[in-house]
Tab-separated table of C-alpha atoms in Angstrom:
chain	number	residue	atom	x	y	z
A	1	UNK	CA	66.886	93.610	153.330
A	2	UNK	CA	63.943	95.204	151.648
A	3	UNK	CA	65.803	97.476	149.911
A	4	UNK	CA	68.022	94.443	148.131
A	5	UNK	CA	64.983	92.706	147.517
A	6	UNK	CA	63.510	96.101	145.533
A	7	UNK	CA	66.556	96.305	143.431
A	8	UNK	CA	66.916	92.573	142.394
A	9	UNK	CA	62.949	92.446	141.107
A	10	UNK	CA	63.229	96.315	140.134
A	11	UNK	CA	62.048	98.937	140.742
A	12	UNK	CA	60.185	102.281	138.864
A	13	UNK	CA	60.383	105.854	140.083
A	14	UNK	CA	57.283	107.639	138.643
A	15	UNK	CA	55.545	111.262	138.830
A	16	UNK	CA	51.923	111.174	139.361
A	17	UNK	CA	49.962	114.923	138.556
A	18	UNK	CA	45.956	115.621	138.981
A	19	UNK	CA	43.771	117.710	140.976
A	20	UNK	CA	43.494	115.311	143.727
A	21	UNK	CA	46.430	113.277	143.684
A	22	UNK	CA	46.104	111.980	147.112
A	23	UNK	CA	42.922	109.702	146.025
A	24	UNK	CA	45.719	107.824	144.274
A	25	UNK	CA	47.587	106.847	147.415
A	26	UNK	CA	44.251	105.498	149.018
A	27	UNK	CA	43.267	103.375	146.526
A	28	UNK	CA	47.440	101.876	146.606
A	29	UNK	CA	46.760	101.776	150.200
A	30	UNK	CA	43.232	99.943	149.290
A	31	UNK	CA	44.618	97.714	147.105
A	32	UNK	CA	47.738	97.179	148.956
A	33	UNK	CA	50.366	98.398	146.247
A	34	UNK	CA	53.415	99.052	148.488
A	35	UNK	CA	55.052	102.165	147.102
A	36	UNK	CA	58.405	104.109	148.994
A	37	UNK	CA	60.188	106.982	148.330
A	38	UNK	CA	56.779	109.680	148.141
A	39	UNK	CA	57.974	113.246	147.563
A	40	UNK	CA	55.616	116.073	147.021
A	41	UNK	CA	57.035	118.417	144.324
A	42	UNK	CA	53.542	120.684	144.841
A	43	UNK	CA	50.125	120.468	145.752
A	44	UNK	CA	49.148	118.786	142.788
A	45	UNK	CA	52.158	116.543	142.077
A	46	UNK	CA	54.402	113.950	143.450
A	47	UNK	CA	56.647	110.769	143.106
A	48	UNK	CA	57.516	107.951	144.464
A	49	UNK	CA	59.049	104.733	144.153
A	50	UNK	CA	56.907	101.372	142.980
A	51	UNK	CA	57.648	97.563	142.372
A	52	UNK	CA	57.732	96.824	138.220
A	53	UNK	CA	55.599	93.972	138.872
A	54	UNK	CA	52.903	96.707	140.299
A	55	UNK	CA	53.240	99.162	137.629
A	56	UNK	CA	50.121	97.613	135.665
A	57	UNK	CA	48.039	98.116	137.929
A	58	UNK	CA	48.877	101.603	139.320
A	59	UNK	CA	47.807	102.638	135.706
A	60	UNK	CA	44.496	101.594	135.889
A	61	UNK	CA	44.541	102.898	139.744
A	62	UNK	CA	45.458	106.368	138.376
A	63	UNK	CA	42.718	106.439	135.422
A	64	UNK	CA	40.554	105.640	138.790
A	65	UNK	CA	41.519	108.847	140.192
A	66	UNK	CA	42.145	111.125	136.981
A	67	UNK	CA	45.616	111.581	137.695
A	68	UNK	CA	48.702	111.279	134.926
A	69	UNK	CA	50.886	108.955	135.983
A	70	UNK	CA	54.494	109.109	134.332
A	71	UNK	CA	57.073	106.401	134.175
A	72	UNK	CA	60.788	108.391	134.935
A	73	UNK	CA	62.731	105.605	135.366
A	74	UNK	CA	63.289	102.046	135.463
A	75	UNK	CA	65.807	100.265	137.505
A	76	UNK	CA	67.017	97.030	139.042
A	77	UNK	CA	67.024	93.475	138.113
A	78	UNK	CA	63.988	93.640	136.542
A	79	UNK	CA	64.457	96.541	134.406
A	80	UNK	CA	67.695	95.376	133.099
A	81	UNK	CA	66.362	91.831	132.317
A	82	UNK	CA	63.298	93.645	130.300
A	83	UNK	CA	65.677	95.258	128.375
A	84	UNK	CA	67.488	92.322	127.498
A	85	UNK	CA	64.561	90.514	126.139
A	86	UNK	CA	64.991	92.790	122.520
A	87	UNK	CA	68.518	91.810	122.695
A	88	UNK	CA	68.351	88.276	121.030
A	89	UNK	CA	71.815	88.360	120.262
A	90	UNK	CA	73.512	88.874	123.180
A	91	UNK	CA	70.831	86.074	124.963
A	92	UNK	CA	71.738	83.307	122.633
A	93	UNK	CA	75.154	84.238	123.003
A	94	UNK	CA	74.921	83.922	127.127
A	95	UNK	CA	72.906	80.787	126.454
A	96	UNK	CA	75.645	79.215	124.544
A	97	UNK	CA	78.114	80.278	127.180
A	98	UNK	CA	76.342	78.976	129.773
A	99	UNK	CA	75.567	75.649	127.992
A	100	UNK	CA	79.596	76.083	127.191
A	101	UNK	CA	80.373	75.912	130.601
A	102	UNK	CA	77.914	73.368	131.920
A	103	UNK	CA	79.242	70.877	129.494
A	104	UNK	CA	82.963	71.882	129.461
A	105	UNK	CA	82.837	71.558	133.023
A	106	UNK	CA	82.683	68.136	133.213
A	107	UNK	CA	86.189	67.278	131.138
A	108	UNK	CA	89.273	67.528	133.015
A	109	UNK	CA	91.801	70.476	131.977
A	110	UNK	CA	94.494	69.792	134.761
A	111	UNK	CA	95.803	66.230	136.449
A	112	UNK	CA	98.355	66.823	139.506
A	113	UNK	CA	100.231	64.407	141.192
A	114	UNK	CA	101.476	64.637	144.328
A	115	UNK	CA	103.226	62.448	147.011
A	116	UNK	CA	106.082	61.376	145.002
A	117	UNK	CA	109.677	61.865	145.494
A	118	UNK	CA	111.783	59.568	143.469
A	119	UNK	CA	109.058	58.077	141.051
A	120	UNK	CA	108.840	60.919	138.303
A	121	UNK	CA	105.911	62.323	138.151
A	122	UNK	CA	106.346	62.027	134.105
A	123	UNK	CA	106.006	57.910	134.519
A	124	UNK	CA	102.913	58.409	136.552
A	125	UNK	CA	101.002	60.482	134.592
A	126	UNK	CA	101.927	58.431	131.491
A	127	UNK	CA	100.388	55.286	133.459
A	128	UNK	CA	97.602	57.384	133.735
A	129	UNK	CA	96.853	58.551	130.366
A	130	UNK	CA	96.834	54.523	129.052
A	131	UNK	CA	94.068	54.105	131.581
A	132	UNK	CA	92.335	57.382	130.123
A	133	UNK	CA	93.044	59.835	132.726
A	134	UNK	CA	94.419	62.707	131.342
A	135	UNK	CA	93.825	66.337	130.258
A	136	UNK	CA	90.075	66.282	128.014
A	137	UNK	CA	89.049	63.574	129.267
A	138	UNK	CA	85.348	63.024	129.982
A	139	UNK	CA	85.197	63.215	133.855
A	140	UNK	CA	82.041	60.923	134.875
A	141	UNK	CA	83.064	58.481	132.888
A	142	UNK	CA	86.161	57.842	134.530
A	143	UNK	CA	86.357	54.790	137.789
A	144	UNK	CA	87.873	56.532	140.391
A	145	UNK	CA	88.717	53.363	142.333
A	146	UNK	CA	89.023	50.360	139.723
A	147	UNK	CA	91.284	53.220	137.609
A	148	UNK	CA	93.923	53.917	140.623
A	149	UNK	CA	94.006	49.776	141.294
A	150	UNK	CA	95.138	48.849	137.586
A	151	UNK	CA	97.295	51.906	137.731
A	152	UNK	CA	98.862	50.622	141.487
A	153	UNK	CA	99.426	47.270	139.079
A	154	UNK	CA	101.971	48.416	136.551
A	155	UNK	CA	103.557	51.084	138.975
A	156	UNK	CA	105.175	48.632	141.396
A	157	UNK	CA	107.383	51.508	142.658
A	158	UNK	CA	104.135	53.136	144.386
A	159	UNK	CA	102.353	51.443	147.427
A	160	UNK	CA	99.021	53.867	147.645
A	161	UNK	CA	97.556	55.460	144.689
A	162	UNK	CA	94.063	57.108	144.844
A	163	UNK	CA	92.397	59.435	142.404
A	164	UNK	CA	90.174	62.636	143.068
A	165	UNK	CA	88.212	64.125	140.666
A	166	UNK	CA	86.898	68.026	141.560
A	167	UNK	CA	85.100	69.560	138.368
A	168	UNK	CA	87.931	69.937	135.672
A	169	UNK	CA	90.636	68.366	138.302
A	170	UNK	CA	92.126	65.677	138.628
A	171	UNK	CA	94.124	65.225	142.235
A	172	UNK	CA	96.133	62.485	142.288
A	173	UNK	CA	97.905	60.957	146.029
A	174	UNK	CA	100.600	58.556	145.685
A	175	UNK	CA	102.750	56.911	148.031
A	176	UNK	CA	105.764	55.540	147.295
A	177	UNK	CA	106.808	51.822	148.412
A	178	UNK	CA	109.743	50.875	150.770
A	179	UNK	CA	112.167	48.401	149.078
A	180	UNK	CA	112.496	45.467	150.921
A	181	UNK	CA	115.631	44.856	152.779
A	182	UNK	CA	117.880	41.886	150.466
A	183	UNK	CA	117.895	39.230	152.218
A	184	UNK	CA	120.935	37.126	153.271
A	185	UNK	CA	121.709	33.821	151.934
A	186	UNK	CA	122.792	32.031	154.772
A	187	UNK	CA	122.261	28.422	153.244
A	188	UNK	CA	125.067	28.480	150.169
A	189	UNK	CA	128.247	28.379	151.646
A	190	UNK	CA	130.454	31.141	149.946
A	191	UNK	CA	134.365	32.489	150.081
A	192	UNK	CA	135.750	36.051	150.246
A	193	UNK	CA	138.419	36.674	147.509
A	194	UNK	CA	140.606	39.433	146.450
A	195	UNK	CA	138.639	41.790	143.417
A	196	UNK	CA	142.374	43.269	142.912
A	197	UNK	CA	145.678	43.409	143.117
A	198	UNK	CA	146.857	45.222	146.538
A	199	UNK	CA	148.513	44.867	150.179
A	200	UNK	CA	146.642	43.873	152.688
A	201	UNK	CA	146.057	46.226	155.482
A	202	UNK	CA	143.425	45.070	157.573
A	203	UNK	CA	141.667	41.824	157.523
A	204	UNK	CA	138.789	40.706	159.862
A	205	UNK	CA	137.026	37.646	159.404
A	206	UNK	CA	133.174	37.619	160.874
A	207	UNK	CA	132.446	34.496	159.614
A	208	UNK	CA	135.068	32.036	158.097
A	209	UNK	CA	139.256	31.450	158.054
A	210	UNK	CA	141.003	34.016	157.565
A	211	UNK	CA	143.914	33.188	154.978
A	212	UNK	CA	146.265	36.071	154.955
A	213	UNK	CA	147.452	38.369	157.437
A	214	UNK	CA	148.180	42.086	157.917
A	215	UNK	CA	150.952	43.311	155.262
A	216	UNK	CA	150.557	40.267	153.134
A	217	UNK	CA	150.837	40.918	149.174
A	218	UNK	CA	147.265	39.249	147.026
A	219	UNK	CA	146.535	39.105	143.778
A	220	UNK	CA	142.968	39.116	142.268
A	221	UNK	CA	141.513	35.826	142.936
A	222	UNK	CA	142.769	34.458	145.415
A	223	UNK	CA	140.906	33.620	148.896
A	224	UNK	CA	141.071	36.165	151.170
A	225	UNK	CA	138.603	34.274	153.921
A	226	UNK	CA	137.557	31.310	152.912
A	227	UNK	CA	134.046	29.848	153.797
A	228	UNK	CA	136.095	25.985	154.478
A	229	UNK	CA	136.364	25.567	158.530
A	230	UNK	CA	138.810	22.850	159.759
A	231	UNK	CA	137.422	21.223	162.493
A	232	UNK	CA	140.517	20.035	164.530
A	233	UNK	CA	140.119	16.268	166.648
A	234	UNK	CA	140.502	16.208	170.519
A	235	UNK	CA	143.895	15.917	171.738
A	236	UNK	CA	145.068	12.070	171.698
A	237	UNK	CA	142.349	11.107	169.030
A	238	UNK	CA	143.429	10.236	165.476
A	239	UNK	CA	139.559	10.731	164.159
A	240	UNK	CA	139.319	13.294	161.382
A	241	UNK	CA	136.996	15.541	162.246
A	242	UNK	CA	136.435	17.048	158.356
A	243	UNK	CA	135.451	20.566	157.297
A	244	UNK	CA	132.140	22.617	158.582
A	245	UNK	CA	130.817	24.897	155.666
A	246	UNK	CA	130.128	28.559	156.342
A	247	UNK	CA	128.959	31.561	154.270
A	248	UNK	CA	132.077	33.662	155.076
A	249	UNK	CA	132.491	36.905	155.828
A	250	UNK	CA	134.944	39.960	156.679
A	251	UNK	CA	136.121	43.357	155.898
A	252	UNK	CA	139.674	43.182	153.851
A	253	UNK	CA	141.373	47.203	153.350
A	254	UNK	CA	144.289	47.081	151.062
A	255	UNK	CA	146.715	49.277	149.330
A	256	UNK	CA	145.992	49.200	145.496
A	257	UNK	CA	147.125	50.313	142.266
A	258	UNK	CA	145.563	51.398	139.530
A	259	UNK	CA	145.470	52.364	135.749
A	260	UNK	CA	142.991	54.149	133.829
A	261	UNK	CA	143.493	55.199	130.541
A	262	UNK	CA	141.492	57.415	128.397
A	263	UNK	CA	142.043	58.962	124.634
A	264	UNK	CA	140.005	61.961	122.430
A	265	UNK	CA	141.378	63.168	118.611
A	266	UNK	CA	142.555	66.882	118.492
A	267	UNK	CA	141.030	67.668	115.517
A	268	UNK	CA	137.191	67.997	115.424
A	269	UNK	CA	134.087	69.257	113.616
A	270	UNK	CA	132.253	72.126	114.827
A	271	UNK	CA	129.196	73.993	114.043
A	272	UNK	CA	128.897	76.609	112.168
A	273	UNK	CA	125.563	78.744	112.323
A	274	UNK	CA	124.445	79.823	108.440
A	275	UNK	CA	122.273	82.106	109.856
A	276	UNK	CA	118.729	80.891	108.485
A	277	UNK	CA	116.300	80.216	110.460
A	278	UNK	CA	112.191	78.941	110.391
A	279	UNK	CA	109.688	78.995	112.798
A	280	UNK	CA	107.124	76.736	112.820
A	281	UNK	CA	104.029	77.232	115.495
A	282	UNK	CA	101.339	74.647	116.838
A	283	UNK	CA	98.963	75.434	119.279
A	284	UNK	CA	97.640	72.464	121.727
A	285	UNK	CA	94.180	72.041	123.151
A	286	UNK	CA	92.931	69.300	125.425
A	287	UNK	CA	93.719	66.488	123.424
A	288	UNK	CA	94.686	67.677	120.259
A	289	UNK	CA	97.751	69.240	118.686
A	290	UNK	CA	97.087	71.426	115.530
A	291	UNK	CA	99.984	72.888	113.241
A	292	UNK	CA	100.051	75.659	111.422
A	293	UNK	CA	102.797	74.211	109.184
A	294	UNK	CA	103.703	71.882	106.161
A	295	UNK	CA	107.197	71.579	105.796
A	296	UNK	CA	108.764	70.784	109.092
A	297	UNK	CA	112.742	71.127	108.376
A	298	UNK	CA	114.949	73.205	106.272
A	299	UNK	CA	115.406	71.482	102.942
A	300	UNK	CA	118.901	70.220	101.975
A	301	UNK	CA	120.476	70.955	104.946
A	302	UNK	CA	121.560	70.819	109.140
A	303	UNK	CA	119.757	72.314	111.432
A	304	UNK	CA	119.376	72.370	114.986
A	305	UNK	CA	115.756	71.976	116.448
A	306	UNK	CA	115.121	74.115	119.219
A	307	UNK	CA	111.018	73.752	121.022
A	308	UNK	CA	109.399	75.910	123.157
A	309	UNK	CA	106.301	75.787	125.020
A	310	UNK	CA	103.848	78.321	126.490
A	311	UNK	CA	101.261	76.968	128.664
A	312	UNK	CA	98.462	78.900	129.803
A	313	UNK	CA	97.823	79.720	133.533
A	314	UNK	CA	95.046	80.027	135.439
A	315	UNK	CA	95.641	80.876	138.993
A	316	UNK	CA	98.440	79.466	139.186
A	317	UNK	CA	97.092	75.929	137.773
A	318	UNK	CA	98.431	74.979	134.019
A	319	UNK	CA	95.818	74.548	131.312
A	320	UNK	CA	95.862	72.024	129.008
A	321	UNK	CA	96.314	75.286	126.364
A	322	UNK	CA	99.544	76.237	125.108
A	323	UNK	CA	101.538	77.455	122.067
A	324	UNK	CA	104.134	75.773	120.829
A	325	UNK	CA	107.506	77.626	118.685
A	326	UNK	CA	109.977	75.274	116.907
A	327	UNK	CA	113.305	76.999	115.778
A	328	UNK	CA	115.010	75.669	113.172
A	329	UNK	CA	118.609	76.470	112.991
A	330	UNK	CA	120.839	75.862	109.937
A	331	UNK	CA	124.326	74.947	110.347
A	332	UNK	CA	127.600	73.190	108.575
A	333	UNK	CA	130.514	71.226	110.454
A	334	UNK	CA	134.023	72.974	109.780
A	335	UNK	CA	137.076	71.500	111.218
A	336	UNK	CA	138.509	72.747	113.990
A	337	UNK	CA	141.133	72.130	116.221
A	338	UNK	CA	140.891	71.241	120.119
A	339	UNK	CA	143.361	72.762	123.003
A	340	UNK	CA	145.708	70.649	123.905
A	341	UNK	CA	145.384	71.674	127.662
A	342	UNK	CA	142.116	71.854	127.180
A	343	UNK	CA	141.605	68.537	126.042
A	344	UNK	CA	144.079	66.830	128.583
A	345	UNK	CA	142.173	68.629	131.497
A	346	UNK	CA	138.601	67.350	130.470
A	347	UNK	CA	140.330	63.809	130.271
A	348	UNK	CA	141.873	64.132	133.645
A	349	UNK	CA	138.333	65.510	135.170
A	350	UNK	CA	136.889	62.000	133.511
A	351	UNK	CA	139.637	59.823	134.689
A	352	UNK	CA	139.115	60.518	138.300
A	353	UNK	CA	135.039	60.214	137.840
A	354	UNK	CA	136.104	57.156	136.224
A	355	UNK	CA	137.912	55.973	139.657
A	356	UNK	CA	135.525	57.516	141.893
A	357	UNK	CA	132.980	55.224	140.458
A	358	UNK	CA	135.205	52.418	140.573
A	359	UNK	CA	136.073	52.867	144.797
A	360	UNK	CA	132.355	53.593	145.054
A	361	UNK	CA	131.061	57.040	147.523
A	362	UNK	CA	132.114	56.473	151.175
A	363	UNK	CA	133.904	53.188	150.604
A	364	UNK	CA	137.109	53.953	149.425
A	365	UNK	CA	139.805	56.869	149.380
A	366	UNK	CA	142.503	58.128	146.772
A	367	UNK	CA	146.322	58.163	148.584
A	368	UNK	CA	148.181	59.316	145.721
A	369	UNK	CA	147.451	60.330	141.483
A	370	UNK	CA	149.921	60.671	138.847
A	371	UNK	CA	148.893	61.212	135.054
A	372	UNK	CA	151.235	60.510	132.068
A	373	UNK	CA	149.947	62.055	128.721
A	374	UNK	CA	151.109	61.633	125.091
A	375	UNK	CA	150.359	62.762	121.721
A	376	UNK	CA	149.968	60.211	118.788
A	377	UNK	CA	148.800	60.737	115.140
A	378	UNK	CA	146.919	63.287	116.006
A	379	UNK	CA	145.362	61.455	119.574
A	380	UNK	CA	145.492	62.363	122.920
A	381	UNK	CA	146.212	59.892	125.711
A	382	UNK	CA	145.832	60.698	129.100
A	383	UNK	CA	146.739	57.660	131.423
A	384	UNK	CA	146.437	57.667	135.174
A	385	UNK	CA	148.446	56.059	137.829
A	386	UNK	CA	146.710	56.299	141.139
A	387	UNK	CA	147.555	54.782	144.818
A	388	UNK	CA	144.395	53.687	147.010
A	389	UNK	CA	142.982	52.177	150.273
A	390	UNK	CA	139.754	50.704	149.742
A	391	UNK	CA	137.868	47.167	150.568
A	392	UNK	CA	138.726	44.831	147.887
A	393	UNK	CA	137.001	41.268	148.945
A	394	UNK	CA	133.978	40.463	146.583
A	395	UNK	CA	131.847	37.192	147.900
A	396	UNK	CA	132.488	34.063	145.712
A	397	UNK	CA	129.137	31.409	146.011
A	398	UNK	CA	130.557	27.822	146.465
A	399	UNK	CA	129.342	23.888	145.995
A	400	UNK	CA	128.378	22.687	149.123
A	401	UNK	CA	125.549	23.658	152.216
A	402	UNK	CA	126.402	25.947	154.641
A	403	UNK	CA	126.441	24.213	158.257
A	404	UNK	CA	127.218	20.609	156.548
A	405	UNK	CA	130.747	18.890	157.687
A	406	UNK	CA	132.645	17.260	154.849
A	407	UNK	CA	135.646	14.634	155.504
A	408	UNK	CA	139.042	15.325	154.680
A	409	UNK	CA	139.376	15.434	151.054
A	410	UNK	CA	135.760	15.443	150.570
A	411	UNK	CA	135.069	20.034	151.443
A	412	UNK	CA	134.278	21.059	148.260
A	413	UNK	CA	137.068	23.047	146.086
A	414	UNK	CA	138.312	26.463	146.990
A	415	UNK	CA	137.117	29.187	144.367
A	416	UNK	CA	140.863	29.597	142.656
């Protein structure tokens, strides 16, 4: 431990020559000068090891005992800090740093965000830059608390937002909210009916009357199960009992048919690269975006604009430093001429991404495609014919209240 303490105040190793040398070590021993390190090189001459601080004093200690006393070297913390002090340069420059750092410190160079899943992490951090989070800004100036509430306002998506600050970082912790269930309206009253054309394959009626069976032919409109229940009278009675009104209900799978028809021109423009190009550099900063540009497109012509951006990294955590290239690539549009089979099979591919959206994932399945194509004025037409099974009954809202019995005549219309 003593030996670390030496070498952070410093340290000098001198030589110390005179008749008597030894009256020098009992006045350090007098005066309590703690010295190490003592090597006798001859009877009249030695060294040894002494503080810096002490160094002063040993001089006049050594005039004491009319010995030469000579300075070999000096080392440690001390030492090197004594030699800095004719280096004004290099001090103002680490004073400047160090003022730098202090004050540089305190902005923030990175924000994260974490937590989220389906909210991008782009509309969060743009939330946050309104409210003056973001990368340069002035850290102690910045309401932790009151900031992440009037974010948690205008991100309804999120249901916990909080907001660290460490240094130059920003953490942000999100949690994202749970949709609430849609709830059912059980008060309107409400038919099934038919959203296409199609055979009826299976019909089952949860809630309502059931108005076709198993095999029966419907055409878009009509009501499938309808939401009207006729209440029948007791045997013997002649009293109309009326209709009781009911949200109604059911699962209808039917054989369909459909047509989807789609078109694209075989002739087309394409590019055609002139081979100039310009680069145009900015570098970004914190805040600020400098170019080192005027002119920022290719005069009298096409081009294509292609960016890229290098950010800087510090382990492993972007700065808010980077260098931005822009490529500018000139071009003209030639015609050209598409494939035919080409053409047809990209219209095919859309077609049945056209009818997979239409069945919706999971709820409906493709029995059978056909596709008819032709070639008009230049146009091709792909059209395709396609056999499926899928639930066709949409619910129709009705006049009325659910649970309410109307007389005969009086049940509100059927939706046609």
């Amino acid at each position: 431990m003593k030996k670390l303490i030496n070498l952070l105040l410093g340290y000098g190793q001198v030589r110390v020559t005179g008749a008597y040398p030894e009256r020098l070590l009992n006045l350090c021993a007098q005066h309590r000068l703690p010295f190490w390190r003592l090597e006798w090189l001859d009877e009249t001459t030695f060294t040894f090891r002494i503080g810096l601080r002490d160094l002063e004093r040993l001089e006049e200690l050594a005039d004491r005992a009319m010995c030469q006393l000579q300075v070999l070297a000096q080392r440690g913390g001390g030492a090197a800090a004594g030699h800095l002090k004719k280096r004004w340069g290099f001090l103002l420059g680490l004073a400047i740093c160090l003022a730098a750092v202090s004050v540089l410190s305190r902005f923030l160079l990175v924000v994260e965000v974490t937590g989220n899943e389906t909210v991008p992490t782009a509309v969060i951090l743009s939330e946050l830059r309104r409210l003056g989070v973001r990368p340069g800004a002035y850290g102690p100036s910045i309401d932790e608390k009151e900031t992440a509430n009037e974010a948690l306002i205008h991100l309804p998506q999120l249901s916990f937002l909080a907001i660290n600050i460490y240094g130059t970082r920003a953490q942000v912790l999100v949690e994202e909210a749970v949709k609430a269930p849609q709830l059912l309206d059980e008060k309107t009253p409400a038919d099934v009916v038919a959203d296409v054309d199609g055979i009826i394959l299976d019909i089952h009626a949860s809630a309502g009357r059931a108005m076709f069976s198993d095999g029966d032919i419907v055409t878009k409109g009509e009501v499938l199960i309808s939401g009207a229940m006729e209440l029948y009278e007791p045997e013997g009675s002649s009293v109309d009992m009326g209709y009781l009104m009911v949200r109604a209900a059911g699962t209808v799978t039917a054989r369909t048919w459909r047509t989807l028809e789609e078109t694209i021109p075989l002739t087309t423009r394409e590019k055609s690269y002139t081979g100039q190009e310009k680069k145009l550099y900015s570098l970004r900063f914190l805040w600020g975006q400098f170019d080192f540009f005027e002119n920022s497109s290719i005069s009298g012509g096409m081009y294509d604009k292609i960016t890229q951006t290098d950010d800087l990294t510090l382990f492993g955590r972007t700065l808010p430093v980077g260098l931005t290239i822009t490529t500018l690539r000139e071009y003209t549009l030639e015609e050209g001429a598409l494939e035919e089979a080409q053409a047809e099979e990209q219209l095919r591919q859309l077609l049945l991404q056209r009818l997979e959206a239409i069945l919706g994932p999971g709820e409906g399945k493709v029995l059978r495609t056909d596709f008819v194509t032709r070639v008009e004025d230049g146009t091709l037409t792909v059209t395709l014919l396609a056999e499926c099974e899928e639930e066709i009954g949409k619910t129709v809202e009705r006049e009325g209240e659910t649970g309410r019995i109307y007389g005969e005549g009086s049940a509100p219309e059927e939706n046609e």
